């Protein structure tokens, strides 16, 4: 065969093959229609993380984390419009269903939240993605199916699309959270709007609420180490109870000092203790700021009476109360022998068993045996009032777990 005819035959064969392939492709299109474009990987992953499933897990609602609202955040007269708030919180117990509580306690106008998530799972409020929280109000979300591990960090995110008045917040959380806006993502140690995360849990007996001051909030502990004494206690409990931290730095038993310690314990008891999901026992660790913070309380009986009133109010709701002795602070600028005498007088009555159902001797756990009005150097953060991580561990280890299971003492009017 001449070379020219060979080339022609080869070209014809190739052309026929191409035509046949095109016909097959056309026929397939007619039969099946156009194929959809696959979703981007991010959307595929999001769908896998957020399956539609009913929130029907058994068990009771128990708080795994709480934070007491402290005040309106400075310099936020219009809220955080257009921002996404990503609060990072550390859980005490786990569950497969969660719900969140958002507070607008210090807001002056309604607050709009148009999307919320727990570990990327969408959260709804009465079936809607958006919710409006009245000034001074709070709202609990619908249950969301999401695995919540014990002793782990959990992200609760939400967006506030429009101006909402001053932000209700808890400063100095010792936890890194994030604020997202058009400039990017910035770290923060403030918890904003979020005041509780509850889980469904079949094993937990209830929740322990720690009503306290900076020593409960964990002041001067290592950020993100979860070294507060309440974290240590939660680890020791091993899931038997959720632990809810209601500590506020600068907080007092009664009255309000010149600092920013929020409402006194006697005033916020109904707000920060009684509504906690599954609350069974209260640990009261208040009084040192009444002793040392201006205006100082010079009468130890007034402090004791205020502590005892908290016990009586807890008993009225069937709760057990464990109280903590007041820890040393010699070397702190406000220390004087007279103020220390007030502290010792309060501790004497706590140890006598006339104030609480049981007590935990925080004083004995952290004081220097050679100088009992001072903190042990190994536990001192450096300011002679607050603890380092080892000091907070000593407090958490000191709590008698059996005392948390005790039934409350009978009320005097029931005798």
Coordinates of C-alpha atoms in Angstrom, one line a residue:
X1 CA 0.0 0.0 0.0
X2 CA 1.4 3.4 -1.0
X3 CA 2.4 5.6 2.1
X4 CA -0.2 8.3 1.2
X5 CA -3.1 5.7 1.2
X6 CA -1.8 4.4 4.5
X7 CA -2.0 7.8 6.1
X8 CA -5.5 8.4 4.8
X9 CA -6.7 5.1 6.2
X10 CA -5.2 5.9 9.6
X11 CA -6.9 9.3 9.7
X12 CA -10.2 7.7 8.8
X13 CA -9.9 5.2 11.6
X14 CA -9.1 7.9 14.2
X15 CA -12.0 10.1 13.0
X16 CA -14.4 7.2 13.3
X17 CA -13.3 6.4 16.8
X18 CA -13.7 10.0 17.9
X19 CA -17.2 10.2 16.4
X20 CA -18.2 6.9 18.1
X21 CA -17.0 8.2 21.5
X22 CA -19.0 11.5 21.0
X23 CA -22.2 9.5 20.2
X24 CA -21.9 7.4 23.3
X25 CA -21.3 10.4 25.5
X26 CA -24.3 12.2 23.9
X27 CA -26.5 9.2 24.5
X28 CA -25.5 8.9 28.1
X29 CA -26.4 12.6 28.6
X30 CA -29.8 12.0 27.2
X31 CA -30.4 9.1 29.5
X32 CA -29.1 10.5 32.7
X33 CA -29.2 14.3 32.4
X34 CA -26.5 16.7 33.5
X35 CA -24.4 15.7 36.5
X36 CA -24.3 18.1 39.4
X37 CA -21.2 19.8 40.5
X38 CA -19.8 18.2 43.6
X39 CA -19.8 20.4 46.7
X40 CA -16.6 21.9 47.9
X41 CA -14.7 19.8 50.5
X42 CA -15.6 22.3 53.3
X43 CA -19.3 21.9 52.7
X44 CA -19.0 18.1 52.6
X45 CA -17.2 18.1 55.9
X46 CA -19.7 20.5 57.4
X47 CA -22.6 18.2 56.4
X48 CA -20.8 15.2 58.0
X49 CA -20.4 17.2 61.2
X50 CA -24.0 18.3 61.4
X51 CA -26.3 15.4 60.7
X52 CA -30.0 16.0 61.2
X53 CA -31.0 13.9 64.2
X54 CA -33.5 14.2 67.0
X55 CA -32.3 15.3 70.4
X56 CA -33.8 12.3 72.2
X57 CA -30.9 11.1 74.3
X58 CA -31.9 10.0 77.8
X59 CA -30.6 11.3 81.1
X60 CA -31.1 14.4 83.1
X61 CA -29.9 17.9 82.3
X62 CA -26.8 18.7 84.3
X63 CA -24.5 21.7 84.0
X64 CA -21.1 20.9 82.6
X65 CA -19.9 24.5 82.7
X66 CA -21.1 27.9 83.9
X67 CA -19.8 31.4 84.2
X68 CA -21.4 34.1 86.3
X69 CA -22.2 37.3 84.4
X70 CA -20.2 40.1 86.0
X71 CA -21.1 43.5 84.4
X72 CA -21.4 45.4 81.1
X73 CA -18.2 45.2 79.1
X74 CA -16.5 48.7 79.0
X75 CA -16.5 50.5 75.7
X76 CA -19.3 48.5 74.1
X77 CA -22.3 50.9 74.1
X78 CA -23.6 49.4 70.8
X79 CA -22.6 45.8 71.5
X80 CA -20.5 43.9 68.9
X81 CA -22.5 44.3 65.6
X82 CA -21.4 42.0 62.8
X83 CA -19.0 40.1 65.1
X84 CA -18.8 36.3 65.7
X85 CA -18.0 35.4 69.3
X86 CA -16.3 32.1 69.8
X87 CA -16.3 31.3 73.5
X88 CA -14.0 28.4 74.5
X89 CA -15.1 26.7 77.7
X90 CA -13.8 23.7 79.6
X91 CA -16.3 20.9 80.4
X92 CA -16.6 18.9 83.7
X93 CA -18.8 16.0 82.5
X94 CA -19.8 14.7 79.1
X95 CA -23.0 13.9 77.2
X96 CA -24.4 13.4 73.7
X97 CA -26.9 16.3 73.8
X98 CA -26.2 19.8 74.9
X99 CA -28.0 23.2 75.3
X100 CA -26.6 26.7 76.0
X101 CA -27.8 29.7 78.0
X102 CA -27.2 33.2 76.7
X103 CA -27.6 36.2 78.9
X104 CA -28.3 39.9 78.1
X105 CA -28.4 40.8 81.8
X106 CA -26.5 44.1 81.4
X107 CA -27.9 44.9 78.0
X108 CA -30.1 48.0 77.6
X109 CA -31.8 47.0 74.4
X110 CA -32.8 43.6 72.9
X111 CA -29.9 41.5 71.6
X112 CA -30.2 39.6 68.3
X113 CA -28.3 36.4 67.7
X114 CA -28.7 35.1 64.1
X115 CA -26.7 32.0 64.3
X116 CA -25.2 29.8 67.0
X117 CA -23.2 26.6 67.1
X118 CA -21.7 24.1 69.6
X119 CA -18.6 22.6 68.2
X120 CA -19.9 23.7 64.7
X121 CA -23.3 22.0 65.2
X122 CA -26.1 24.5 64.5
X123 CA -28.2 25.5 67.6
X124 CA -31.8 26.6 67.4
X125 CA -34.1 28.5 69.7
X126 CA -37.7 27.3 69.6
X127 CA -36.9 25.9 66.2
X128 CA -35.5 29.1 64.8
X129 CA -31.8 29.8 63.9
X130 CA -32.2 33.4 65.1
X131 CA -33.3 34.7 68.5
X132 CA -33.9 38.0 70.3
X133 CA -33.1 38.3 73.9
X134 CA -34.8 41.0 75.9
X135 CA -32.7 43.6 77.8
X136 CA -32.0 42.1 81.2
X137 CA -33.2 38.7 80.0
X138 CA -31.7 35.3 79.2
X139 CA -32.7 32.4 76.9
X140 CA -32.0 28.6 76.9
X141 CA -31.5 27.0 73.5
X142 CA -33.1 23.9 72.1
X143 CA -31.2 20.6 72.6
X144 CA -28.6 20.0 70.0
X145 CA -27.2 16.5 69.3
X146 CA -23.4 16.9 69.7
X147 CA -20.9 14.7 71.5
X148 CA -19.5 16.6 74.5
X149 CA -16.5 14.9 76.1
X150 CA -15.7 15.4 79.8
X151 CA -12.6 17.4 80.8
X152 CA -12.3 18.9 77.3
X153 CA -12.5 22.3 75.6
X154 CA -15.8 23.1 73.9
X155 CA -16.4 25.9 71.4
X156 CA -19.7 27.8 71.6
X157 CA -20.0 30.3 68.8
X158 CA -22.6 32.9 67.8
X159 CA -23.0 36.1 65.8
X160 CA -24.6 39.3 66.8
X161 CA -25.5 41.0 63.5
X162 CA -26.7 44.4 64.7
X163 CA -26.1 46.8 67.5
X164 CA -27.3 45.3 70.8
X165 CA -26.3 47.6 73.7
X166 CA -23.6 46.9 76.3
X167 CA -22.2 43.4 76.2
X168 CA -22.8 41.1 79.2
X169 CA -19.5 39.5 80.0
X170 CA -17.2 37.7 82.4
X171 CA -13.7 39.1 82.2
X172 CA -10.4 37.4 83.1
X173 CA -11.6 33.9 82.3
X174 CA -8.0 32.4 82.2
X175 CA -9.2 30.7 78.9
X176 CA -8.4 31.9 75.4
X177 CA -11.6 32.6 73.4
X178 CA -11.9 34.5 70.1
X179 CA -13.6 37.4 68.5
X180 CA -14.1 37.4 64.7
X181 CA -14.8 40.4 62.5
X182 CA -13.8 41.8 59.2
X183 CA -10.2 42.4 60.5
X184 CA -9.7 38.7 61.3
X185 CA -9.7 36.5 64.4
X186 CA -8.4 38.0 67.6
X187 CA -7.8 36.1 71.0
X188 CA -9.6 37.3 74.1
X189 CA -9.9 36.1 77.7
X190 CA -13.4 37.4 78.1
X191 CA -16.5 35.2 78.0
X192 CA -19.4 37.1 76.4
X193 CA -23.1 36.5 76.7
X194 CA -22.7 32.7 77.4
X195 CA -23.5 31.7 81.0
X196 CA -24.1 27.9 80.9
X197 CA -23.6 24.7 78.9
X198 CA -25.8 21.8 80.0
X199 CA -25.6 18.2 78.8
X200 CA -27.8 15.2 79.0
X201 CA -26.1 12.7 81.3
X202 CA -27.4 9.4 82.6
X203 CA -24.7 8.8 85.1
X204 CA -24.2 12.1 86.9
X205 CA -26.0 12.5 90.2
X206 CA -26.3 16.3 89.7
X207 CA -24.1 19.4 89.8
X208 CA -21.9 21.1 92.4
X209 CA -22.0 24.9 92.2
X210 CA -19.0 26.8 93.6
X211 CA -20.1 30.3 94.7
X212 CA -16.9 32.3 95.2
X213 CA -14.5 35.1 94.5
X214 CA -11.3 35.4 92.6
X215 CA -9.9 32.3 94.4
X216 CA -12.7 30.3 92.8
X217 CA -12.5 32.1 89.4
X218 CA -8.8 31.1 89.3
X219 CA -7.1 34.4 89.3
X220 CA -3.4 34.2 88.5
X221 CA -3.6 30.6 87.4
X222 CA -2.1 29.6 84.1
X223 CA -4.2 30.6 81.1
X224 CA -5.7 27.5 79.3
X225 CA -4.2 25.1 81.9
X226 CA -7.7 24.7 83.5
X227 CA -6.0 24.8 86.9
X228 CA -8.8 26.3 88.9
X229 CA -9.6 24.3 92.1
X230 CA -13.0 23.6 90.6
X231 CA -11.3 21.9 87.6
X232 CA -9.3 19.8 90.0
X233 CA -12.4 18.8 91.9
X234 CA -14.2 17.9 88.6
X235 CA -11.3 15.5 87.7
X236 CA -11.5 13.9 91.1
X237 CA -15.2 13.4 90.8
X238 CA -14.8 11.4 87.6
X239 CA -18.1 12.3 86.1
X240 CA -20.3 11.7 89.2
X241 CA -21.2 15.4 89.3
X242 CA -21.0 18.3 87.0
X243 CA -19.0 21.2 88.4
X244 CA -20.3 24.7 87.8
X245 CA -18.0 27.6 88.6
X246 CA -19.8 30.7 89.8
X247 CA -16.7 32.6 90.9
X248 CA -16.3 36.3 90.3
X249 CA -13.1 38.1 91.0
X250 CA -13.5 40.7 93.8
X251 CA -16.8 39.2 94.9
X252 CA -18.1 39.7 98.5
X253 CA -20.6 37.9 100.6
X254 CA -22.6 41.1 101.3
X255 CA -22.4 44.6 99.8
X256 CA -20.3 45.8 96.9
X257 CA -16.8 47.0 97.3
X258 CA -15.0 49.7 95.3
X259 CA -13.8 47.2 92.8
X260 CA -15.7 45.5 90.0
X261 CA -16.6 42.3 91.8
X262 CA -20.2 42.1 90.7
X263 CA -23.2 41.8 92.8
X264 CA -22.6 40.3 96.3
X265 CA -23.1 36.6 96.9
X266 CA -26.2 37.2 98.9
X267 CA -27.7 39.2 96.0
X268 CA -26.8 36.8 93.1
X269 CA -27.5 33.5 94.8
X270 CA -30.9 33.1 93.1
X271 CA -29.4 34.0 89.7
X272 CA -26.1 32.2 89.7
X273 CA -26.8 29.1 91.9
X274 CA -30.5 28.1 92.0
X275 CA -31.1 27.9 88.2
X276 CA -28.0 25.7 87.5
X277 CA -29.2 22.5 85.9
X278 CA -29.1 19.6 88.3
X279 CA -27.7 21.6 91.3
X280 CA -27.5 19.5 94.4
X281 CA -24.7 20.9 96.5
X282 CA -23.3 24.4 96.9
X283 CA -19.7 25.1 97.9
X284 CA -19.5 28.7 99.4
X285 CA -16.0 30.2 99.3
X286 CA -16.7 33.8 100.1
X287 CA -15.7 36.3 102.7
X288 CA -12.1 37.2 102.3
X289 CA -13.0 40.3 100.2
X290 CA -15.3 41.5 102.9
X291 CA -12.3 41.3 105.3
X292 CA -9.6 42.9 103.1
X293 CA -11.4 44.9 100.4
X294 CA -12.5 48.5 100.9
X295 CA -14.9 49.1 102.7
X296 CA -13.6 46.4 105.1
X297 CA -16.1 44.6 107.3
X298 CA -14.8 44.9 110.9
X299 CA -17.5 42.7 112.5
X300 CA -16.9 39.0 111.9
X301 CA -20.5 38.2 113.0
X302 CA -21.9 40.2 110.0
X303 CA -19.9 38.0 107.6
X304 CA -20.9 34.8 109.5
X305 CA -24.6 35.8 109.5
X306 CA -24.4 36.5 105.7
X307 CA -22.8 33.1 105.1
X308 CA -25.4 31.4 107.3
X309 CA -28.2 33.1 105.4
X310 CA -26.9 31.5 102.2
X311 CA -27.1 28.1 103.9
X312 CA -30.7 28.7 105.0
X313 CA -31.7 29.8 101.5
X314 CA -30.1 26.7 100.0
X315 CA -31.8 24.4 102.5
X316 CA -35.1 25.9 101.5
X317 CA -34.4 24.4 98.1
X318 CA -33.2 21.1 99.5
X319 CA -29.5 21.8 98.7
X320 CA -26.4 20.7 100.7
X321 CA -23.9 23.5 101.6
X322 CA -20.2 23.0 102.1
X323 CA -18.4 26.2 103.2
X324 CA -14.7 27.1 102.9
X325 CA -12.5 28.7 105.5
X326 CA -10.9 32.0 104.6
X327 CA -7.3 31.7 103.5
X328 CA -4.3 33.8 104.7
X329 CA -3.2 37.0 103.1
X330 CA -0.4 38.5 105.2
X331 CA 1.9 40.3 102.8
X332 CA -0.9 41.6 100.6
X333 CA -1.1 45.4 100.7
X334 CA -4.5 45.5 102.6
X335 CA -3.4 43.1 105.4
X336 CA -3.4 44.3 108.9
X337 CA -3.4 42.4 112.2
X338 CA -6.9 43.7 112.9
X339 CA -8.3 42.5 109.6
X340 CA -6.6 39.1 110.1
X341 CA -8.3 38.8 113.4
X342 CA -11.6 39.2 111.6
X343 CA -10.6 36.4 109.3
X344 CA -9.7 34.1 112.1
X345 CA -12.9 34.8 114.0
X346 CA -14.9 33.8 110.9
X347 CA -12.9 30.7 110.5
X348 CA -13.5 29.7 114.1
X349 CA -17.3 29.7 113.6
X350 CA -17.0 27.8 110.3
X351 CA -15.0 25.1 112.0
X352 CA -17.4 25.0 114.9
X353 CA -20.0 23.6 112.5
X354 CA -22.6 26.2 113.0
X355 CA -22.6 27.9 109.6
X356 CA -22.6 25.1 106.9
X357 CA -23.6 21.5 106.6
X358 CA -19.9 20.7 106.3
X359 CA -16.7 22.7 105.7
X360 CA -13.5 22.4 103.7
X361 CA -10.5 23.9 105.4
X362 CA -8.9 25.9 102.6
X363 CA -7.0 27.9 105.2
X364 CA -5.2 24.8 106.6
X365 CA -4.6 23.5 103.1
X366 CA -2.5 26.4 101.9
X367 CA -1.1 28.2 105.0
X368 CA 2.6 28.1 105.9
X369 CA 2.8 26.0 109.1
X370 CA 5.7 28.2 110.3
X371 CA 3.8 31.4 109.6
X372 CA 0.1 30.5 109.5
X373 CA -1.1 34.0 108.5
X374 CA 0.8 33.7 105.3
X375 CA 0.4 31.4 102.3
X376 CA 2.9 28.6 101.8
X377 CA 5.6 29.9 99.4
X378 CA 5.1 26.9 97.1
X379 CA 1.4 27.9 96.7
X380 CA 1.8 31.7 96.5
X381 CA 1.3 33.3 93.0
X382 CA 3.5 36.2 94.2
X383 CA 0.9 38.6 95.5
X384 CA 0.4 36.8 98.8
X385 CA -3.4 36.5 98.3
X386 CA -3.9 34.4 95.1
X387 CA -2.5 31.0 94.4
X388 CA -0.4 29.5 91.6
X389 CA -1.5 26.3 89.9
X390 CA -0.1 24.1 92.7
X391 CA -2.0 26.2 95.3
X392 CA -5.3 25.7 93.4
X393 CA -4.6 22.0 93.2
X394 CA -4.2 21.9 97.0
X395 CA -7.6 23.5 97.4
X396 CA -9.3 21.1 94.9
X397 CA -7.6 18.1 96.6
X398 CA -8.8 19.3 100.0
X399 CA -12.5 18.9 99.3
X400 CA -13.9 15.8 101.1
X401 CA -15.9 14.1 98.3
X402 CA -18.1 12.4 100.9
X403 CA -19.3 15.9 102.1
X404 CA -20.8 16.6 98.7
X405 CA -23.2 13.7 99.1
X406 CA -24.4 14.6 102.6
X407 CA -28.1 15.5 103.0
X408 CA -28.7 19.1 104.2
X409 CA -29.1 19.6 107.9
X410 CA -32.7 19.9 109.0
X411 CA -34.1 23.4 109.0
X412 CA -34.6 25.0 112.4
X413 CA -38.3 25.6 111.7
X414 CA -38.8 21.9 111.0
X415 CA -37.5 20.7 114.3

